[in-house]
mmCIF file of C-alpha atoms and ligand atoms in Angstrom:
data_model
loop_
_atom_site.group_PDB
_atom_site.id
_atom_site.type_symbol
_atom_site.label_atom_id
_atom_site.label_comp_id
_atom_site.label_asym_id
_atom_site.label_seq_id
_atom_site.Cartn_x
_atom_site.Cartn_y
_atom_site.Cartn_z
ATOM 1 C CA MET A 1 16.417 -0.010 -7.322
ATOM 2 C CA TYR A 2 17.499 1.681 -4.111
ATOM 3 C CA THR A 3 20.225 -0.519 -2.786
ATOM 4 C CA GLN A 4 22.582 -0.515 -5.748
ATOM 5 C CA SER A 5 23.747 3.053 -5.887
ATOM 6 C CA LEU A 6 23.087 4.281 -2.370
ATOM 7 C CA ASP A 7 25.398 4.140 0.607
ATOM 8 C CA LEU A 8 24.115 1.829 3.282
ATOM 9 C CA PRO A 9 24.084 2.450 7.020
ATOM 10 C CA GLY A 10 27.432 1.484 8.548
ATOM 11 C CA GLN A 11 29.119 1.187 5.151
ATOM 12 C CA HIS A 12 31.224 4.310 5.673
ATOM 13 C CA ALA A 13 31.508 4.229 9.436
ATOM 14 C CA ASP A 14 34.954 5.761 9.487
ATOM 15 C CA ALA A 15 34.044 8.639 7.207
ATOM 16 C CA ALA A 16 30.847 9.250 9.164
ATOM 17 C CA GLN A 17 32.774 9.381 12.415
ATOM 18 C CA ALA A 18 35.236 11.850 11.004
ATOM 19 C CA SER A 19 32.622 14.281 9.733
ATOM 20 C CA ALA A 20 29.535 13.686 11.877
ATOM 21 C CA PRO A 21 28.903 15.282 15.266
ATOM 22 C CA GLN A 22 30.433 13.155 17.987
ATOM 23 C CA ASP A 23 27.705 12.867 20.520
ATOM 24 C CA GLU A 24 24.166 11.596 20.454
ATOM 25 C CA ALA A 25 22.644 14.962 21.424
ATOM 26 C CA ALA A 26 24.355 16.744 18.516
ATOM 27 C CA ARG A 27 23.233 14.080 16.058
ATOM 28 C CA GLN A 28 19.703 14.274 17.424
ATOM 29 C CA ALA A 29 19.830 18.084 17.073
ATOM 30 C CA ALA A 30 20.943 17.720 13.427
ATOM 31 C CA PHE A 31 18.070 15.308 12.791
ATOM 32 C CA ASP A 32 15.575 17.625 14.506
ATOM 33 C CA ALA A 33 16.816 20.559 12.439
ATOM 34 C CA CYS A 34 16.325 18.493 9.277
ATOM 35 C CA MET A 35 12.761 17.686 10.348
ATOM 36 C CA ALA A 36 12.063 21.360 11.194
ATOM 37 C CA ALA A 37 13.348 22.440 7.765
ATOM 38 C CA ASP A 38 11.154 19.788 6.103
ATOM 39 C CA GLY A 39 14.307 18.126 4.750
ATOM 40 C CA LYS A 40 14.954 14.574 3.661
ATOM 41 C CA ILE A 41 16.672 11.776 5.547
ATOM 42 C CA GLU A 42 18.688 9.359 3.404
ATOM 43 C CA PRO A 43 19.871 5.828 4.262
ATOM 44 C CA GLN A 44 23.423 6.937 5.161
ATOM 45 C CA ASP A 45 22.188 9.694 7.536
ATOM 46 C CA TRP A 46 21.984 9.213 11.300
ATOM 47 C CA MET A 47 18.402 8.727 12.517
ATOM 48 C CA PRO A 48 16.812 7.902 15.880
ATOM 49 C CA GLN A 49 16.132 4.191 16.371
ATOM 50 C CA ALA A 50 12.418 4.860 16.890
ATOM 51 C CA TYR A 51 12.224 6.685 13.530
ATOM 52 C CA ARG A 52 13.976 3.767 11.783
ATOM 53 C CA LYS A 53 11.709 1.230 13.522
ATOM 54 C CA THR A 54 8.536 3.122 12.635
ATOM 55 C CA LEU A 55 9.590 3.390 8.988
ATOM 56 C CA VAL A 56 10.477 -0.290 8.733
ATOM 57 C CA ARG A 57 7.093 -1.178 10.219
ATOM 58 C CA GLN A 58 5.130 1.166 7.959
ATOM 59 C CA ILE A 59 7.053 0.444 4.732
ATOM 60 C CA SER A 60 6.957 -3.324 5.246
ATOM 61 C CA GLN A 61 3.230 -3.278 6.085
ATOM 62 C CA HIS A 62 2.762 -1.289 2.935
ATOM 63 C CA ALA A 63 4.841 -3.798 0.912
ATOM 64 C CA HIS A 64 2.857 -6.728 2.360
ATOM 65 C CA SER A 65 -0.397 -4.979 1.427
ATOM 66 C CA GLU A 66 0.723 -4.592 -2.174
ATOM 67 C CA ILE A 67 1.705 -8.256 -2.433
ATOM 68 C CA VAL A 68 -1.374 -9.662 -0.675
ATOM 69 C CA GLY A 69 -3.451 -7.159 -2.689
ATOM 70 C CA MET A 70 -2.530 -9.069 -5.831
ATOM 71 C CA LEU A 71 -4.623 -12.049 -4.664
ATOM 72 C CA PRO A 72 -8.277 -10.882 -4.672
ATOM 73 C CA GLU A 73 -7.956 -9.622 -8.265
ATOM 74 C CA GLY A 74 -5.532 -12.283 -9.411
ATOM 75 C CA ASN A 75 -8.445 -14.687 -8.909
ATOM 76 C CA TRP A 76 -10.216 -12.996 -11.827
ATOM 77 C CA ILE A 77 -7.451 -12.894 -14.435
ATOM 78 C CA SER A 78 -8.585 -16.160 -16.025
ATOM 79 C CA ARG A 79 -12.250 -15.073 -15.849
ATOM 80 C CA ALA A 80 -12.044 -11.511 -17.196
ATOM 81 C CA PRO A 81 -14.908 -10.907 -19.622
ATOM 82 C CA SER A 82 -12.780 -9.836 -22.652
ATOM 83 C CA LEU A 83 -9.206 -9.850 -23.939
ATOM 84 C CA LYS A 84 -8.951 -6.104 -23.279
ATOM 85 C CA ARG A 85 -10.089 -6.438 -19.649
ATOM 86 C CA LYS A 86 -7.772 -9.402 -19.144
ATOM 87 C CA ALA A 87 -4.734 -7.450 -20.486
ATOM 88 C CA ILE A 88 -5.595 -4.480 -18.235
ATOM 89 C CA LEU A 89 -6.067 -6.653 -15.167
ATOM 90 C CA LEU A 90 -2.817 -8.567 -15.812
ATOM 91 C CA ALA A 91 -0.935 -5.238 -16.056
ATOM 92 C CA LYS A 92 -2.544 -3.960 -12.872
ATOM 93 C CA VAL A 93 -1.777 -7.047 -10.821
ATOM 94 C CA GLN A 94 1.807 -6.992 -12.079
ATOM 95 C CA ASP A 95 2.048 -3.322 -11.058
ATOM 96 C CA GLU A 96 1.020 -4.290 -7.516
ATOM 97 C CA GLY A 97 3.824 -6.875 -7.417
ATOM 98 C CA GLY A 98 6.238 -4.154 -8.549
ATOM 99 C CA HIS A 99 4.999 -1.815 -5.791
ATOM 100 C CA GLY A 100 5.729 -4.520 -3.238
ATOM 101 C CA LEU A 101 9.256 -4.894 -4.626
ATOM 102 C CA TYR A 102 10.056 -1.176 -4.560
ATOM 103 C CA LEU A 103 8.813 -1.028 -0.991
ATOM 104 C CA TYR A 104 10.739 -4.087 0.248
ATOM 105 C CA SER A 105 13.817 -2.478 -1.331
ATOM 106 C CA ALA A 106 13.089 0.802 0.461
ATOM 107 C CA ALA A 107 12.789 -1.111 3.778
ATOM 108 C CA GLU A 108 16.128 -2.833 3.064
ATOM 109 C CA THR A 109 17.832 0.590 2.948
ATOM 110 C CA LEU A 110 16.911 0.794 6.644
ATOM 111 C CA ASP A 111 18.893 -2.375 7.408
ATOM 112 C CA ALA A 112 15.802 -4.573 7.462
ATOM 113 C CA SER A 113 16.265 -8.058 6.062
ATOM 114 C CA ARG A 114 13.850 -9.105 3.319
ATOM 115 C CA ASP A 115 13.762 -12.660 4.675
ATOM 116 C CA ASP A 116 12.741 -11.394 8.134
ATOM 117 C CA LEU A 117 10.010 -9.189 6.668
ATOM 118 C CA VAL A 118 8.575 -11.988 4.549
ATOM 119 C CA ASP A 119 8.786 -14.362 7.493
ATOM 120 C CA ALA A 120 6.845 -11.903 9.659
ATOM 121 C CA LEU A 121 4.077 -11.787 7.032
ATOM 122 C CA HIS A 122 3.924 -15.549 6.554
ATOM 123 C CA SER A 123 3.874 -16.296 10.259
ATOM 124 C CA GLY A 124 1.018 -13.832 10.812
ATOM 125 C CA ARG A 125 3.108 -11.444 12.967
ATOM 126 C CA ALA A 126 3.021 -8.606 10.418
ATOM 127 C CA LYS A 127 -0.110 -6.723 9.426
ATOM 128 C CA TYR A 128 -1.329 -5.766 5.972
ATOM 129 C CA SER A 129 -4.286 -3.712 4.818
ATOM 130 C CA SER A 130 -7.577 -5.120 6.182
ATOM 131 C CA ILE A 131 -9.300 -4.558 2.807
ATOM 132 C CA PHE A 132 -7.624 -7.507 1.133
ATOM 133 C CA ASN A 133 -9.316 -9.967 3.483
ATOM 134 C CA TYR A 134 -12.685 -9.412 1.765
ATOM 135 C CA PRO A 135 -13.757 -11.704 -1.075
ATOM 136 C CA THR A 136 -14.150 -10.821 -4.767
ATOM 137 C CA LEU A 137 -17.451 -12.537 -5.577
ATOM 138 C CA THR A 138 -18.213 -11.174 -9.037
ATOM 139 C CA TRP A 139 -16.458 -9.345 -11.907
ATOM 140 C CA ALA A 140 -17.974 -6.075 -10.579
ATOM 141 C CA ASP A 141 -15.813 -6.505 -7.466
ATOM 142 C CA VAL A 142 -12.733 -6.134 -9.645
ATOM 143 C CA GLY A 143 -14.011 -2.818 -10.993
ATOM 144 C CA VAL A 144 -14.962 -1.631 -7.491
ATOM 145 C CA ILE A 145 -11.518 -2.519 -6.165
ATOM 146 C CA GLY A 146 -9.975 -0.351 -8.877
ATOM 147 C CA TRP A 147 -12.360 2.560 -8.353
ATOM 148 C CA LEU A 148 -12.644 2.566 -4.565
ATOM 149 C CA VAL A 149 -9.715 0.585 -3.115
ATOM 150 C CA ASP A 150 -7.095 2.053 -5.460
ATOM 151 C CA GLY A 151 -8.867 5.384 -5.152
ATOM 152 C CA ALA A 152 -8.509 5.278 -1.356
ATOM 153 C CA ALA A 153 -4.902 4.114 -1.746
ATOM 154 C CA ILE A 154 -4.089 7.173 -3.865
ATOM 155 C CA MET A 155 -5.652 9.498 -1.281
ATOM 156 C CA ASN A 156 -3.521 7.831 1.403
ATOM 157 C CA GLN A 157 -0.340 7.692 -0.624
ATOM 158 C CA ILE A 158 -0.051 11.058 -2.350
ATOM 159 C CA PRO A 159 1.019 12.755 0.894
ATOM 160 C CA LEU A 160 3.669 10.004 1.287
ATOM 161 C CA CYS A 161 5.437 11.384 -1.828
ATOM 162 C CA ARG A 162 6.522 14.168 0.559
ATOM 163 C CA CYS A 163 7.568 11.757 3.330
ATOM 164 C CA SER A 164 10.770 12.715 5.162
ATOM 165 C CA TYR A 165 12.510 9.422 4.312
ATOM 166 C CA GLY A 166 13.924 9.813 0.780
ATOM 167 C CA PRO A 167 13.693 6.240 -0.566
ATOM 168 C CA TYR A 168 10.083 5.851 0.619
ATOM 169 C CA ALA A 169 9.068 9.222 -0.851
ATOM 170 C CA ARG A 170 10.675 8.435 -4.206
ATOM 171 C CA ALA A 171 9.049 4.993 -4.388
ATOM 172 C CA MET A 172 5.668 6.567 -3.759
ATOM 173 C CA ILE A 173 5.952 8.961 -6.717
ATOM 174 C CA ARG A 174 6.006 6.113 -9.205
ATOM 175 C CA ILE A 175 3.496 4.055 -7.259
ATOM 176 C CA CYS A 176 0.983 6.906 -7.216
ATOM 177 C CA LYS A 177 1.219 7.317 -10.991
ATOM 178 C CA GLU A 178 0.388 3.631 -11.418
ATOM 179 C CA GLU A 179 -2.379 3.734 -8.806
ATOM 180 C CA SER A 180 -3.992 6.506 -10.801
ATOM 181 C CA PHE A 181 -4.183 4.154 -13.823
ATOM 182 C CA HIS A 182 -5.630 1.458 -11.533
ATOM 183 C CA GLN A 183 -8.373 3.783 -10.304
ATOM 184 C CA ARG A 184 -9.318 4.871 -13.800
ATOM 185 C CA GLN A 185 -9.444 1.353 -15.241
ATOM 186 C CA GLY A 186 -11.763 0.337 -12.388
ATOM 187 C CA PHE A 187 -14.076 3.272 -12.995
ATOM 188 C CA ASP A 188 -14.048 2.554 -16.724
ATOM 189 C CA ALA A 189 -14.908 -1.146 -16.217
ATOM 190 C CA LEU A 190 -17.854 -0.149 -13.970
ATOM 191 C CA LEU A 191 -19.041 2.489 -16.411
ATOM 192 C CA ALA A 192 -19.163 -0.153 -19.154
ATOM 193 C CA MET A 193 -21.287 -2.363 -16.898
ATOM 194 C CA MET A 194 -23.595 0.482 -15.874
ATOM 195 C CA ARG A 195 -24.270 1.088 -19.600
ATOM 196 C CA GLY A 196 -25.119 -2.588 -20.031
ATOM 197 C CA THR A 197 -28.019 -4.704 -18.758
ATOM 198 C CA ASP A 198 -30.093 -4.464 -15.550
ATOM 199 C CA ALA A 199 -28.295 -7.586 -14.272
ATOM 200 C CA GLN A 200 -24.915 -5.866 -14.767
ATOM 201 C CA ARG A 201 -26.105 -2.705 -13.016
ATOM 202 C CA GLU A 202 -27.360 -4.784 -10.099
ATOM 203 C CA MET A 203 -23.999 -6.557 -9.917
ATOM 204 C CA VAL A 204 -22.175 -3.219 -9.677
ATOM 205 C CA GLN A 205 -24.546 -1.895 -6.999
ATOM 206 C CA ASP A 206 -24.161 -5.094 -4.985
ATOM 207 C CA ALA A 207 -20.375 -4.823 -5.121
ATOM 208 C CA VAL A 208 -20.470 -1.126 -4.112
ATOM 209 C CA ASP A 209 -22.757 -2.012 -1.165
ATOM 210 C CA ARG A 210 -20.307 -4.625 0.094
ATOM 211 C CA TRP A 211 -17.068 -2.620 -0.369
ATOM 212 C CA TRP A 212 -18.025 0.920 0.673
ATOM 213 C CA PHE A 213 -17.617 0.662 4.457
ATOM 214 C CA PRO A 214 -14.518 -1.610 4.423
ATOM 215 C CA VAL A 215 -12.927 0.923 2.031
ATOM 216 C CA LEU A 216 -13.623 3.794 4.435
ATOM 217 C CA MET A 217 -11.851 1.796 7.122
ATOM 218 C CA MET A 218 -8.694 1.594 4.944
ATOM 219 C CA PHE A 219 -7.724 5.038 6.291
ATOM 220 C CA GLY A 220 -7.240 3.511 9.710
ATOM 221 C CA PRO A 221 -8.797 4.165 13.148
ATOM 222 C CA PRO A 222 -10.304 7.566 14.016
ATOM 223 C CA ASP A 223 -7.721 10.221 14.946
ATOM 224 C CA ALA A 224 -8.770 10.050 18.597
ATOM 225 C CA ALA A 225 -7.862 6.333 18.726
ATOM 226 C CA SER A 226 -4.781 6.517 16.488
ATOM 227 C CA THR A 227 -1.902 6.203 18.912
ATOM 228 C CA ASN A 228 1.067 6.627 16.552
ATOM 229 C CA SER A 229 -0.248 9.550 14.503
ATOM 230 C CA ALA A 230 1.181 12.501 16.459
ATOM 231 C CA GLN A 231 4.732 11.136 16.368
ATOM 232 C CA THR A 232 4.639 10.085 12.702
ATOM 233 C CA MET A 233 3.275 13.546 11.832
ATOM 234 C CA ALA A 234 6.077 15.230 13.794
ATOM 235 C CA TRP A 235 8.579 13.100 11.845
ATOM 236 C CA GLY A 236 7.101 14.105 8.488
ATOM 237 C CA ILE A 237 6.195 10.506 7.679
ATOM 238 C CA LYS A 238 2.457 11.137 7.869
ATOM 239 C CA ARG A 239 1.210 14.488 6.587
ATOM 240 C CA ILE A 240 -2.590 14.308 6.869
ATOM 241 C CA SER A 241 -4.605 12.627 9.622
ATOM 242 C CA ASN A 242 -6.709 9.458 9.089
ATOM 243 C CA ASP A 243 -10.024 11.275 9.541
ATOM 244 C CA ASP A 244 -9.031 14.153 7.214
ATOM 245 C CA LEU A 245 -7.954 11.723 4.480
ATOM 246 C CA ARG A 246 -11.156 9.728 4.914
ATOM 247 C CA GLN A 247 -13.208 12.905 4.606
ATOM 248 C CA LYS A 248 -11.339 13.977 1.442
ATOM 249 C CA PHE A 249 -12.045 10.569 -0.054
ATOM 250 C CA VAL A 250 -15.761 10.690 0.809
ATOM 251 C CA ASP A 251 -16.093 14.200 -0.622
ATOM 252 C CA ALA A 252 -14.341 13.203 -3.879
ATOM 253 C CA THR A 253 -16.222 9.921 -4.323
ATOM 254 C CA VAL A 254 -19.814 11.173 -3.946
ATOM 255 C CA GLU A 255 -19.645 12.990 -7.269
ATOM 256 C CA GLN A 256 -17.969 10.020 -9.011
ATOM 257 C CA ALA A 257 -20.794 7.746 -7.782
ATOM 258 C CA ARG A 258 -23.328 10.173 -9.270
ATOM 259 C CA VAL A 259 -21.586 10.048 -12.673
ATOM 260 C CA LEU A 260 -21.525 6.269 -12.490
ATOM 261 C CA GLY A 261 -25.165 6.049 -11.453
ATOM 262 C CA VAL A 262 -24.662 3.958 -8.293
ATOM 263 C CA THR A 263 -25.941 4.673 -4.799
ATOM 264 C CA LEU A 264 -23.453 4.739 -1.930
ATOM 265 C CA PRO A 265 -25.016 2.579 0.804
ATOM 266 C CA ASP A 266 -25.338 5.252 3.494
ATOM 267 C CA PRO A 267 -28.583 7.228 3.870
ATOM 268 C CA GLY A 268 -26.680 9.534 6.203
ATOM 269 C CA LEU A 269 -24.298 10.607 3.441
ATOM 270 C CA LEU A 270 -25.469 14.228 3.166
ATOM 271 C CA TRP A 271 -23.829 17.542 2.422
ATOM 272 C CA ASN A 272 -23.146 19.524 5.557
ATOM 273 C CA ALA A 273 -22.984 23.191 4.495
ATOM 274 C CA GLU A 274 -21.649 24.294 7.817
ATOM 275 C CA ARG A 275 -18.659 21.906 7.705
ATOM 276 C CA GLY A 276 -18.282 22.190 3.943
ATOM 277 C CA HIS A 277 -18.082 18.389 3.759
ATOM 278 C CA TYR A 278 -20.309 15.312 3.412
ATOM 279 C CA ASP A 279 -21.389 13.711 6.696
ATOM 280 C CA TYR A 280 -21.261 9.926 6.781
ATOM 281 C CA ARG A 281 -22.371 7.151 9.125
ATOM 282 C CA PRO A 282 -20.054 6.081 11.976
ATOM 283 C CA LEU A 283 -17.990 3.048 10.999
ATOM 284 C CA ASP A 284 -17.971 -0.382 12.650
ATOM 285 C CA TRP A 285 -14.529 -0.375 14.252
ATOM 286 C CA ASP A 286 -15.145 -3.748 15.920
ATOM 287 C CA GLU A 287 -15.255 -5.228 12.413
ATOM 288 C CA PHE A 288 -12.030 -3.407 11.491
ATOM 289 C CA TRP A 289 -10.124 -4.791 14.492
ATOM 290 C CA ARG A 290 -11.555 -8.257 13.963
ATOM 291 C CA VAL A 291 -10.351 -8.323 10.354
ATOM 292 C CA ILE A 292 -6.953 -6.765 11.162
ATOM 293 C CA ASN A 293 -6.411 -9.331 13.882
ATOM 294 C CA GLY A 294 -6.943 -12.309 11.588
ATOM 295 C CA ASP A 295 -10.673 -13.000 11.667
ATOM 296 C CA GLY A 296 -11.872 -11.517 8.376
ATOM 297 C CA PRO A 297 -13.660 -13.497 5.670
ATOM 298 C CA CYS A 298 -10.469 -14.407 3.766
ATOM 299 C CA ASN A 299 -7.462 -13.925 6.152
ATOM 300 C CA LYS A 300 -6.556 -17.619 6.330
ATOM 301 C CA GLU A 301 -6.978 -18.150 2.602
ATOM 302 C CA ARG A 302 -4.853 -15.114 1.707
ATOM 303 C CA LEU A 303 -1.946 -16.118 3.961
ATOM 304 C CA ALA A 304 -2.082 -19.738 2.880
ATOM 305 C CA THR A 305 -1.935 -18.661 -0.798
ATOM 306 C CA ARG A 306 1.049 -16.370 -0.106
ATOM 307 C CA VAL A 307 2.965 -19.073 1.785
ATOM 308 C CA LYS A 308 2.267 -21.630 -0.964
ATOM 309 C CA ALA A 309 3.436 -19.207 -3.691
ATOM 310 C CA HIS A 310 6.622 -18.481 -1.729
ATOM 311 C CA GLU A 311 7.376 -22.175 -1.206
ATOM 312 C CA GLU A 312 6.677 -23.035 -4.839
ATOM 313 C CA GLY A 313 8.959 -20.173 -5.915
ATOM 314 C CA ALA A 314 11.939 -21.481 -3.918
ATOM 315 C CA TRP A 315 13.535 -22.961 -7.053
ATOM 316 C CA VAL A 316 13.488 -19.531 -8.752
ATOM 317 C CA ARG A 317 15.360 -17.953 -5.832
ATOM 318 C CA GLU A 318 17.853 -20.816 -5.726
ATOM 319 C CA ALA A 319 18.405 -20.579 -9.492
ATOM 320 C CA ALA A 320 18.913 -16.797 -9.326
ATOM 321 C CA LEU A 321 21.476 -17.177 -6.500
ATOM 322 C CA ALA A 322 23.296 -19.962 -8.354
ATOM 323 C CA HIS A 323 23.423 -17.806 -11.470
ATOM 324 C CA ALA A 324 24.691 -14.763 -9.516
ATOM 325 C CA ALA A 325 27.418 -16.905 -7.911
ATOM 326 C CA LYS A 326 28.475 -18.221 -11.332
ATOM 327 C CA VAL A 327 28.652 -14.687 -12.813
ATOM 328 C CA ALA A 328 30.674 -13.458 -9.821
ATOM 329 C CA GLU A 329 33.058 -16.395 -10.172
ATOM 330 C CA ARG A 330 33.469 -15.742 -13.914
ATOM 331 C CA GLU A 331 34.149 -12.042 -13.317
ATOM 332 C CA ALA A 332 36.689 -12.820 -10.566
ATOM 333 C CA ARG A 333 38.452 -15.239 -12.907
ATOM 334 C CA ALA A 334 38.504 -12.615 -15.723
ATOM 335 C CA SER A 335 39.946 -9.893 -13.451
ATOM 336 C CA ARG A 336 42.636 -12.302 -12.138
ATOM 337 C CA ALA A 337 43.555 -13.148 -15.732
ATOM 338 C CA ALA A 338 43.752 -9.427 -16.623
ATOM 339 C CA ALA A 339 45.958 -8.606 -13.618
HETATM 340 FE FE1 FE2 B 401 -0.268 -0.663 -5.472
HETATM 341 FE FE1 FE2 B 402 -3.174 -0.373 -7.248
#
């Protein structure tokens, strides 16, 4: 969706040389002025290597998270409790696959190769969101993922709609609209269970108890320990700090939990009138780093499933390439005949 109509870096090197400032300092100054004016950088614009590298890392990690994020819920498609819930879950999991594709395409506009990105994921070199390494034990987990995981994703991603890199910002606008549907369907599924039997209510509470703290860690390490934040903020990639986003999420979710009738598993979750926010318990960052670095409950299973799906899909990629080659050959033949 991004690569077809956009100029690519290097594609118009001659034209760029003729019109762009000649020296590095002038190009850097033009980039800095664009950042200062809160402007947008497009694929054909000059950008510092570090900016390009940071974007490729962030966008590809985001793409990997969308694709791996299909797995915990995908497990439940065949076990959804009704036709309606099954249709909703199918649509949601397909949306996540689409998000991954928009984002890989956005990364490709930065000269990243899709094969390299996928290889980095499959070999364990690339990171993806820690949250998808937790198991989905019951149907209530699917609802809680929608309500809390997609809810946290929205909080994280809305500021990215204003990101300084055009293709990423535009991808996020559509993604956020779909994430909003994901969050609502999760809340709705939980509400139905909370209006059901005691056993259903217990199932929801148990799922909330297990997911709450891992969800809060989705916003990333505390600001004091977040090494890249200052630079990504200066570049207009990140707009709101990890801790501020986490706080916004906590403040918004407390009221939703009350409507739902569940208890968030933190006795320290109390309104602080002085701060104008809810206080919450310190998070277990050792657990976060353990899971990010490969030792969560499902890391090995998730990667193995991804690699298997990629290998089993090889015939689809080969067929698509063979078809594209045939079409190109046919078109070339037709244009030779017309000439
Ligand atoms: Fe998504
Ligand atoms: Fe989602």
